[in-house]
Amino acid sequence: MEHSQDDAALLARWRDGDREAGAALFRRHYDVVVRFFVNKVSADEQPDLIQRTFLACVEGRERVRGGDRFRNYLLGIAFRQLYKHYDRRRGERARLDFGTVSVADLDPSPSQVAASQDEQRLLLAALRQIPVEYQVALELVYWEGYSAARLAEVLEVPLGTAKTRIRRGRQLVEAELKVLATSASLHQSVSMDFERWAEGLRALTTPKAAPG
């Protein structure tokens, strides 16, 4: 659900020194930040990255281009924090190419998302096997309902690049589904109704309650 008008008012009040308005903005968008990290880093690493994201938002609140862009701005910070996180873990070695490296390459432990159906577990695993920049694109499209235009704003890439990442991401995840599926029927179930299964993961990756 979008809250662009309310976000604009809260952002204006926050910039004027109303700390409760800032807290209200964070509560409103806490879920989206959790969903962003939940299938990309381990459970013990998520709280630090969530905190870093909101802290960076506090420090850069004057740079938000209008209240209707607040969620995009927040997700853009989360996206950069994710890359910094994995670069920090790599240390002195060469910087990572997130167009080729996957979450499974960086952290081979299974997804922390509790899925009860085989289709859900298969799709979560497949998403973690594709390069990070494509995983990010697909999860924002299917979990947050983002268009290519909004995705381009979050990722700070041209619209054509965002469209390519969505299209190529679908191709890559389909290839992984074939490899990972334990049966032809399971693969077919996910592939034939990909949008429904992908969107259905949103509920699994949403926290039950935001912090007070």
PDB file of N, CA, C and O in Angstrom, residues 122-177:
ATOM      1  N   LEU A 122      11.537 -23.952  -3.045  1.00  0.00           N
ATOM      2  CA  LEU A 122      12.253 -24.008  -4.319  1.00  0.00           C
ATOM      3  C   LEU A 122      12.505 -22.614  -4.868  1.00  0.00           C
ATOM      4  O   LEU A 122      13.629 -22.286  -5.292  1.00  0.00           O
ATOM      5  N   LEU A 123      11.502 -21.772  -4.850  1.00  0.00           N
ATOM      6  CA  LEU A 123      11.652 -20.429  -5.414  1.00  0.00           C
ATOM      7  C   LEU A 123      12.609 -19.577  -4.580  1.00  0.00           C
ATOM      8  O   LEU A 123      13.437 -18.841  -5.130  1.00  0.00           O
ATOM      9  N   LEU A 124      12.541 -19.682  -3.259  1.00  0.00           N
ATOM     10  CA  LEU A 124      13.478 -18.949  -2.406  1.00  0.00           C
ATOM     11  C   LEU A 124      14.915 -19.374  -2.697  1.00  0.00           C
ATOM     12  O   LEU A 124      15.821 -18.537  -2.789  1.00  0.00           O
ATOM     13  N   ALA A 125      15.122 -20.671  -2.850  1.00  0.00           N
ATOM     14  CA  ALA A 125      16.468 -21.176  -3.137  1.00  0.00           C
ATOM     15  C   ALA A 125      16.946 -20.708  -4.508  1.00  0.00           C
ATOM     16  O   ALA A 125      18.110 -20.329  -4.677  1.00  0.00           O
ATOM     17  N   ALA A 126      16.051 -20.729  -5.492  1.00  0.00           N
ATOM     18  CA  ALA A 126      16.422 -20.301  -6.847  1.00  0.00           C
ATOM     19  C   ALA A 126      16.801 -18.826  -6.868  1.00  0.00           C
ATOM     20  O   ALA A 126      17.765 -18.430  -7.540  1.00  0.00           O
ATOM     21  N   LEU A 127      16.066 -17.999  -6.142  1.00  0.00           N
ATOM     22  CA  LEU A 127      16.385 -16.571  -6.083  1.00  0.00           C
ATOM     23  C   LEU A 127      17.776 -16.337  -5.506  1.00  0.00           C
ATOM     24  O   LEU A 127      18.509 -15.453  -5.951  1.00  0.00           O
ATOM     25  N   ARG A 128      18.153 -17.130  -4.531  1.00  0.00           N
ATOM     26  CA  ARG A 128      19.468 -16.977  -3.889  1.00  0.00           C
ATOM     27  C   ARG A 128      20.609 -17.471  -4.787  1.00  0.00           C
ATOM     28  O   ARG A 128      21.773 -17.166  -4.529  1.00  0.00           O
ATOM     29  N   GLN A 129      20.287 -18.208  -5.830  1.00  0.00           N
ATOM     30  CA  GLN A 129      21.314 -18.745  -6.724  1.00  0.00           C
ATOM     31  C   GLN A 129      21.651 -17.806  -7.877  1.00  0.00           C
ATOM     32  O   GLN A 129      22.688 -17.978  -8.522  1.00  0.00           O
ATOM     33  N   ILE A 130      20.790 -16.839  -8.163  1.00  0.00           N
ATOM     34  CA  ILE A 130      21.061 -15.944  -9.289  1.00  0.00           C
ATOM     35  C   ILE A 130      21.875 -14.747  -8.798  1.00  0.00           C
ATOM     36  O   ILE A 130      21.901 -14.453  -7.603  1.00  0.00           O
ATOM     37  N   PRO A 131      22.603 -14.044  -9.680  1.00  0.00           N
ATOM     38  CA  PRO A 131      23.393 -12.893  -9.242  1.00  0.00           C
ATOM     39  C   PRO A 131      22.567 -11.902  -8.434  1.00  0.00           C
ATOM     40  O   PRO A 131      21.376 -11.696  -8.695  1.00  0.00           O
ATOM     41  N   VAL A 132      23.220 -11.296  -7.454  1.00  0.00           N
ATOM     42  CA  VAL A 132      22.518 -10.452  -6.482  1.00  0.00           C
ATOM     43  C   VAL A 132      21.705  -9.351  -7.155  1.00  0.00           C
ATOM     44  O   VAL A 132      20.570  -9.091  -6.774  1.00  0.00           O
ATOM     45  N   GLU A 133      22.261  -8.695  -8.168  1.00  0.00           N
ATOM     46  CA  GLU A 133      21.528  -7.573  -8.749  1.00  0.00           C
ATOM     47  C   GLU A 133      20.231  -8.024  -9.414  1.00  0.00           C
ATOM     48  O   GLU A 133      19.247  -7.265  -9.449  1.00  0.00           O
ATOM     49  N   TYR A 134      20.183  -9.246  -9.890  1.00  0.00           N
ATOM     50  CA  TYR A 134      18.940  -9.766 -10.471  1.00  0.00           C
ATOM     51  C   TYR A 134      17.985 -10.225  -9.382  1.00  0.00           C
ATOM     52  O   TYR A 134      16.762 -10.046  -9.506  1.00  0.00           O
ATOM     53  N   GLN A 135      18.503 -10.803  -8.319  1.00  0.00           N
ATOM     54  CA  GLN A 135      17.655 -11.175  -7.182  1.00  0.00           C
ATOM     55  C   GLN A 135      16.968  -9.942  -6.607  1.00  0.00           C
ATOM     56  O   GLN A 135      15.761  -9.956  -6.327  1.00  0.00           O
ATOM     57  N   VAL A 136      17.733  -8.869  -6.407  1.00  0.00           N
ATOM     58  CA  VAL A 136      17.162  -7.620  -5.893  1.00  0.00           C
ATOM     59  C   VAL A 136      16.036  -7.146  -6.795  1.00  0.00           C
ATOM     60  O   VAL A 136      14.942  -6.791  -6.324  1.00  0.00           O
ATOM     61  N   ALA A 137      16.270  -7.147  -8.084  1.00  0.00           N
ATOM     62  CA  ALA A 137      15.255  -6.653  -9.025  1.00  0.00           C
ATOM     63  C   ALA A 137      13.967  -7.469  -8.930  1.00  0.00           C
ATOM     64  O   ALA A 137      12.864  -6.909  -8.823  1.00  0.00           O
ATOM     65  N   LEU A 138      14.086  -8.788  -8.964  1.00  0.00           N
ATOM     66  CA  LEU A 138      12.889  -9.626  -8.942  1.00  0.00           C
ATOM     67  C   LEU A 138      12.140  -9.498  -7.623  1.00  0.00           C
ATOM     68  O   LEU A 138      10.900  -9.442  -7.609  1.00  0.00           O
ATOM     69  N   GLU A 139      12.850  -9.451  -6.501  1.00  0.00           N
ATOM     70  CA  GLU A 139      12.160  -9.363  -5.215  1.00  0.00           C
ATOM     71  C   GLU A 139      11.453  -8.027  -5.058  1.00  0.00           C
ATOM     72  O   GLU A 139      10.348  -7.963  -4.487  1.00  0.00           O
ATOM     73  N   LEU A 140      12.027  -6.934  -5.564  1.00  0.00           N
ATOM     74  CA  LEU A 140      11.331  -5.646  -5.481  1.00  0.00           C
ATOM     75  C   LEU A 140      10.097  -5.631  -6.387  1.00  0.00           C
ATOM     76  O   LEU A 140       9.071  -5.037  -6.039  1.00  0.00           O
ATOM     77  N   VAL A 141      10.189  -6.274  -7.518  1.00  0.00           N
ATOM     78  CA  VAL A 141       9.036  -6.320  -8.434  1.00  0.00           C
ATOM     79  C   VAL A 141       7.912  -7.165  -7.842  1.00  0.00           C
ATOM     80  O   VAL A 141       6.746  -6.734  -7.793  1.00  0.00           O
ATOM     81  N   TYR A 142       8.233  -8.365  -7.352  1.00  0.00           N
ATOM     82  CA  TYR A 142       7.185  -9.286  -6.927  1.00  0.00           C
ATOM     83  C   TYR A 142       6.776  -9.123  -5.466  1.00  0.00           C
ATOM     84  O   TYR A 142       5.636  -9.443  -5.113  1.00  0.00           O
ATOM     85  N   TRP A 143       7.662  -8.636  -4.620  1.00  0.00           N
ATOM     86  CA  TRP A 143       7.309  -8.470  -3.211  1.00  0.00           C
ATOM     87  C   TRP A 143       6.821  -7.067  -2.898  1.00  0.00           C
ATOM     88  O   TRP A 143       6.001  -6.888  -2.012  1.00  0.00           O
ATOM     89  N   GLU A 144       7.315  -6.067  -3.635  1.00  0.00           N
ATOM     90  CA  GLU A 144       6.927  -4.683  -3.348  1.00  0.00           C
ATOM     91  C   GLU A 144       6.069  -4.071  -4.442  1.00  0.00           C
ATOM     92  O   GLU A 144       5.637  -2.933  -4.325  1.00  0.00           O
ATOM     93  N   GLY A 145       5.824  -4.822  -5.519  1.00  0.00           N
ATOM     94  CA  GLY A 145       4.979  -4.317  -6.598  1.00  0.00           C
ATOM     95  C   GLY A 145       5.620  -3.198  -7.401  1.00  0.00           C
ATOM     96  O   GLY A 145       4.926  -2.355  -7.959  1.00  0.00           O
ATOM     97  N   TYR A 146       6.946  -3.198  -7.474  1.00  0.00           N
ATOM     98  CA  TYR A 146       7.640  -2.109  -8.152  1.00  0.00           C
ATOM     99  C   TYR A 146       7.580  -2.276  -9.665  1.00  0.00           C
ATOM    100  O   TYR A 146       7.726  -3.372 -10.200  1.00  0.00           O
ATOM    101  N   SER A 147       7.398  -1.151 -10.336  1.00  0.00           N
ATOM    102  CA  SER A 147       7.501  -1.101 -11.785  1.00  0.00           C
ATOM    103  C   SER A 147       8.967  -0.974 -12.173  1.00  0.00           C
ATOM    104  O   SER A 147       9.831  -0.703 -11.329  1.00  0.00           O
ATOM    105  N   ALA A 148       9.259  -1.143 -13.452  1.00  0.00           N
ATOM    106  CA  ALA A 148      10.634  -0.949 -13.916  1.00  0.00           C
ATOM    107  C   ALA A 148      11.109   0.470 -13.640  1.00  0.00           C
ATOM    108  O   ALA A 148      12.276   0.686 -13.291  1.00  0.00           O
ATOM    109  N   ALA A 149      10.216   1.449 -13.764  1.00  0.00           N
ATOM    110  CA  ALA A 149      10.601   2.848 -13.533  1.00  0.00           C
ATOM    111  C   ALA A 149      10.993   3.084 -12.079  1.00  0.00           C
ATOM    112  O   ALA A 149      11.995   3.753 -11.791  1.00  0.00           O
ATOM    113  N   ARG A 150      10.216   2.549 -11.164  1.00  0.00           N
ATOM    114  CA  ARG A 150      10.551   2.722  -9.742  1.00  0.00           C
ATOM    115  C   ARG A 150      11.798   1.927  -9.388  1.00  0.00           C
ATOM    116  O   ARG A 150      12.609   2.363  -8.563  1.00  0.00           O
ATOM    117  N   LEU A 151      11.957   0.770  -9.962  1.00  0.00           N
ATOM    118  CA  LEU A 151      13.158  -0.020  -9.734  1.00  0.00           C
ATOM    119  C   LEU A 151      14.388   0.759 -10.196  1.00  0.00           C
ATOM    120  O   LEU A 151      15.416   0.775  -9.502  1.00  0.00           O
ATOM    121  N   ALA A 152      14.286   1.402 -11.348  1.00  0.00           N
ATOM    122  CA  ALA A 152      15.403   2.189 -11.869  1.00  0.00           C
ATOM    123  C   ALA A 152      15.799   3.292 -10.898  1.00  0.00           C
ATOM    124  O   ALA A 152      16.987   3.580 -10.709  1.00  0.00           O
ATOM    125  N   GLU A 153      14.807   3.899 -10.250  1.00  0.00           N
ATOM    126  CA  GLU A 153      15.103   4.964  -9.292  1.00  0.00           C
ATOM    127  C   GLU A 153      15.817   4.418  -8.059  1.00  0.00           C
ATOM    128  O   GLU A 153      16.784   5.013  -7.573  1.00  0.00           O
ATOM    129  N   VAL A 154      15.346   3.295  -7.547  1.00  0.00           N
ATOM    130  CA  VAL A 154      15.979   2.695  -6.363  1.00  0.00           C
ATOM    131  C   VAL A 154      17.425   2.309  -6.655  1.00  0.00           C
ATOM    132  O   VAL A 154      18.332   2.586  -5.867  1.00  0.00           O
ATOM    133  N   LEU A 155      17.647   1.670  -7.799  1.00  0.00           N
ATOM    134  CA  LEU A 155      18.968   1.149  -8.140  1.00  0.00           C
ATOM    135  C   LEU A 155      19.866   2.195  -8.788  1.00  0.00           C
ATOM    136  O   LEU A 155      21.061   1.938  -9.000  1.00  0.00           O
ATOM    137  N   GLU A 156      19.279   3.349  -9.126  1.00  0.00           N
ATOM    138  CA  GLU A 156      20.020   4.439  -9.775  1.00  0.00           C
ATOM    139  C   GLU A 156      20.646   3.965 -11.087  1.00  0.00           C
ATOM    140  O   GLU A 156      21.846   4.147 -11.339  1.00  0.00           O
ATOM    141  N   VAL A 157      19.796   3.337 -11.907  1.00  0.00           N
ATOM    142  CA  VAL A 157      20.219   2.872 -13.223  1.00  0.00           C
ATOM    143  C   VAL A 157      19.211   3.378 -14.256  1.00  0.00           C
ATOM    144  O   VAL A 157      18.085   3.747 -13.912  1.00  0.00           O
ATOM    145  N   PRO A 158      19.589   3.404 -15.543  1.00  0.00           N
ATOM    146  CA  PRO A 158      18.623   3.790 -16.578  1.00  0.00           C
ATOM    147  C   PRO A 158      17.434   2.838 -16.621  1.00  0.00           C
ATOM    148  O   PRO A 158      17.539   1.668 -16.226  1.00  0.00           O
ATOM    149  N   LEU A 159      16.310   3.337 -17.113  1.00  0.00           N
ATOM    150  CA  LEU A 159      15.102   2.525 -17.200  1.00  0.00           C
ATOM    151  C   LEU A 159      15.346   1.257 -18.012  1.00  0.00           C
ATOM    152  O   LEU A 159      14.882   0.173 -17.639  1.00  0.00           O
ATOM    153  N   GLY A 160      16.071   1.373 -19.111  1.00  0.00           N
ATOM    154  CA  GLY A 160      16.344   0.204 -19.942  1.00  0.00           C
ATOM    155  C   GLY A 160      17.118  -0.863 -19.192  1.00  0.00           C
ATOM    156  O   GLY A 160      16.882  -2.064 -19.367  1.00  0.00           O
ATOM    157  N   THR A 161      18.038  -0.431 -18.327  1.00  0.00           N
ATOM    158  CA  THR A 161      18.805  -1.379 -17.525  1.00  0.00           C
ATOM    159  C   THR A 161      17.903  -2.100 -16.532  1.00  0.00           C
ATOM    160  O   THR A 161      18.029  -3.313 -16.327  1.00  0.00           O
ATOM    161  N   ALA A 162      16.978  -1.346 -15.919  1.00  0.00           N
ATOM    162  CA  ALA A 162      16.045  -1.963 -14.974  1.00  0.00           C
ATOM    163  C   ALA A 162      15.171  -3.003 -15.679  1.00  0.00           C
ATOM    164  O   ALA A 162      14.954  -4.106 -15.149  1.00  0.00           O
ATOM    165  N   LYS A 163      14.688  -2.680 -16.856  1.00  0.00           N
ATOM    166  CA  LYS A 163      13.865  -3.626 -17.605  1.00  0.00           C
ATOM    167  C   LYS A 163      14.667  -4.884 -17.957  1.00  0.00           C
ATOM    168  O   LYS A 163      14.148  -6.010 -17.884  1.00  0.00           O
ATOM    169  N   THR A 164      15.925  -4.686 -18.317  1.00  0.00           N
ATOM    170  CA  THR A 164      16.778  -5.824 -18.655  1.00  0.00           C
ATOM    171  C   THR A 164      16.994  -6.715 -17.444  1.00  0.00           C
ATOM    172  O   THR A 164      16.987  -7.960 -17.555  1.00  0.00           O
ATOM    173  N   ARG A 165      17.181  -6.110 -16.281  1.00  0.00           N
ATOM    174  CA  ARG A 165      17.404  -6.915 -15.077  1.00  0.00           C
ATOM    175  C   ARG A 165      16.180  -7.747 -14.725  1.00  0.00           C
ATOM    176  O   ARG A 165      16.301  -8.885 -14.273  1.00  0.00           O
ATOM    177  N   ILE A 166      15.002  -7.195 -14.921  1.00  0.00           N
ATOM    178  CA  ILE A 166      13.777  -7.960 -14.654  1.00  0.00           C
ATOM    179  C   ILE A 166      13.674  -9.127 -15.631  1.00  0.00           C
ATOM    180  O   ILE A 166      13.433 -10.281 -15.239  1.00  0.00           O
ATOM    181  N   ARG A 167      13.843  -8.826 -16.904  1.00  0.00           N
ATOM    182  CA  ARG A 167      13.717  -9.870 -17.929  1.00  0.00           C
ATOM    183  C   ARG A 167      14.796 -10.945 -17.769  1.00  0.00           C
ATOM    184  O   ARG A 167      14.507 -12.150 -17.775  1.00  0.00           O
ATOM    185  N   ARG A 168      16.040 -10.506 -17.607  1.00  0.00           N
ATOM    186  CA  ARG A 168      17.132 -11.463 -17.469  1.00  0.00           C
ATOM    187  C   ARG A 168      17.024 -12.228 -16.144  1.00  0.00           C
ATOM    188  O   ARG A 168      17.324 -13.425 -16.081  1.00  0.00           O
ATOM    189  N   GLY A 169      16.554 -11.557 -15.101  1.00  0.00           N
ATOM    190  CA  GLY A 169      16.354 -12.226 -13.823  1.00  0.00           C
ATOM    191  C   GLY A 169      15.374 -13.380 -13.929  1.00  0.00           C
ATOM    192  O   GLY A 169      15.599 -14.455 -13.354  1.00  0.00           O
ATOM    193  N   ARG A 170      14.296 -13.161 -14.673  1.00  0.00           N
ATOM    194  CA  ARG A 170      13.321 -14.238 -14.868  1.00  0.00           C
ATOM    195  C   ARG A 170      13.951 -15.418 -15.597  1.00  0.00           C
ATOM    196  O   ARG A 170      13.702 -16.582 -15.263  1.00  0.00           O
ATOM    197  N   GLN A 171      14.766 -15.128 -16.586  1.00  0.00           N
ATOM    198  CA  GLN A 171      15.430 -16.204 -17.326  1.00  0.00           C
ATOM    199  C   GLN A 171      16.383 -16.994 -16.423  1.00  0.00           C
ATOM    200  O   GLN A 171      16.411 -18.231 -16.460  1.00  0.00           O
ATOM    201  N   LEU A 172      17.131 -16.263 -15.612  1.00  0.00           N
ATOM    202  CA  LEU A 172      18.101 -16.916 -14.730  1.00  0.00           C
ATOM    203  C   LEU A 172      17.416 -17.750 -13.651  1.00  0.00           C
ATOM    204  O   LEU A 172      17.861 -18.860 -13.338  1.00  0.00           O
ATOM    205  N   VAL A 173      16.350 -17.210 -13.076  1.00  0.00           N
ATOM    206  CA  VAL A 173      15.685 -17.958 -12.017  1.00  0.00           C
ATOM    207  C   VAL A 173      14.982 -19.186 -12.592  1.00  0.00           C
ATOM    208  O   VAL A 173      14.923 -20.233 -11.945  1.00  0.00           O
ATOM    209  N   GLU A 174      14.491 -19.082 -13.815  1.00  0.00           N
ATOM    210  CA  GLU A 174      13.871 -20.243 -14.457  1.00  0.00           C
ATOM    211  C   GLU A 174      14.905 -21.349 -14.668  1.00  0.00           C
ATOM    212  O   GLU A 174      14.628 -22.531 -14.441  1.00  0.00           O
ATOM    213  N   ALA A 175      16.102 -20.973 -15.058  1.00  0.00           N
ATOM    214  CA  ALA A 175      17.163 -21.968 -15.237  1.00  0.00           C
ATOM    215  C   ALA A 175      17.506 -22.645 -13.913  1.00  0.00           C
ATOM    216  O   ALA A 175      17.733 -23.863 -13.863  1.00  0.00           O
ATOM    217  N   GLU A 176      17.521 -21.873 -12.825  1.00  0.00           N
ATOM    218  CA  GLU A 176      17.818 -22.443 -11.512  1.00  0.00           C
ATOM    219  C   GLU A 176      16.691 -23.348 -11.029  1.00  0.00           C
ATOM    220  O   GLU A 176      16.939 -24.363 -10.362  1.00  0.00           O
ATOM    221  N   LEU A 177      15.461 -22.997 -11.337  1.00  0.00           N
ATOM    222  CA  LEU A 177      14.332 -23.846 -10.951  1.00  0.00           C
ATOM    223  C   LEU A 177      14.481 -25.240 -11.559  1.00  0.00           C
ATOM    224  O   LEU A 177      14.212 -26.260 -10.905  1.00  0.00           O
TER     225      LEU A 177
END
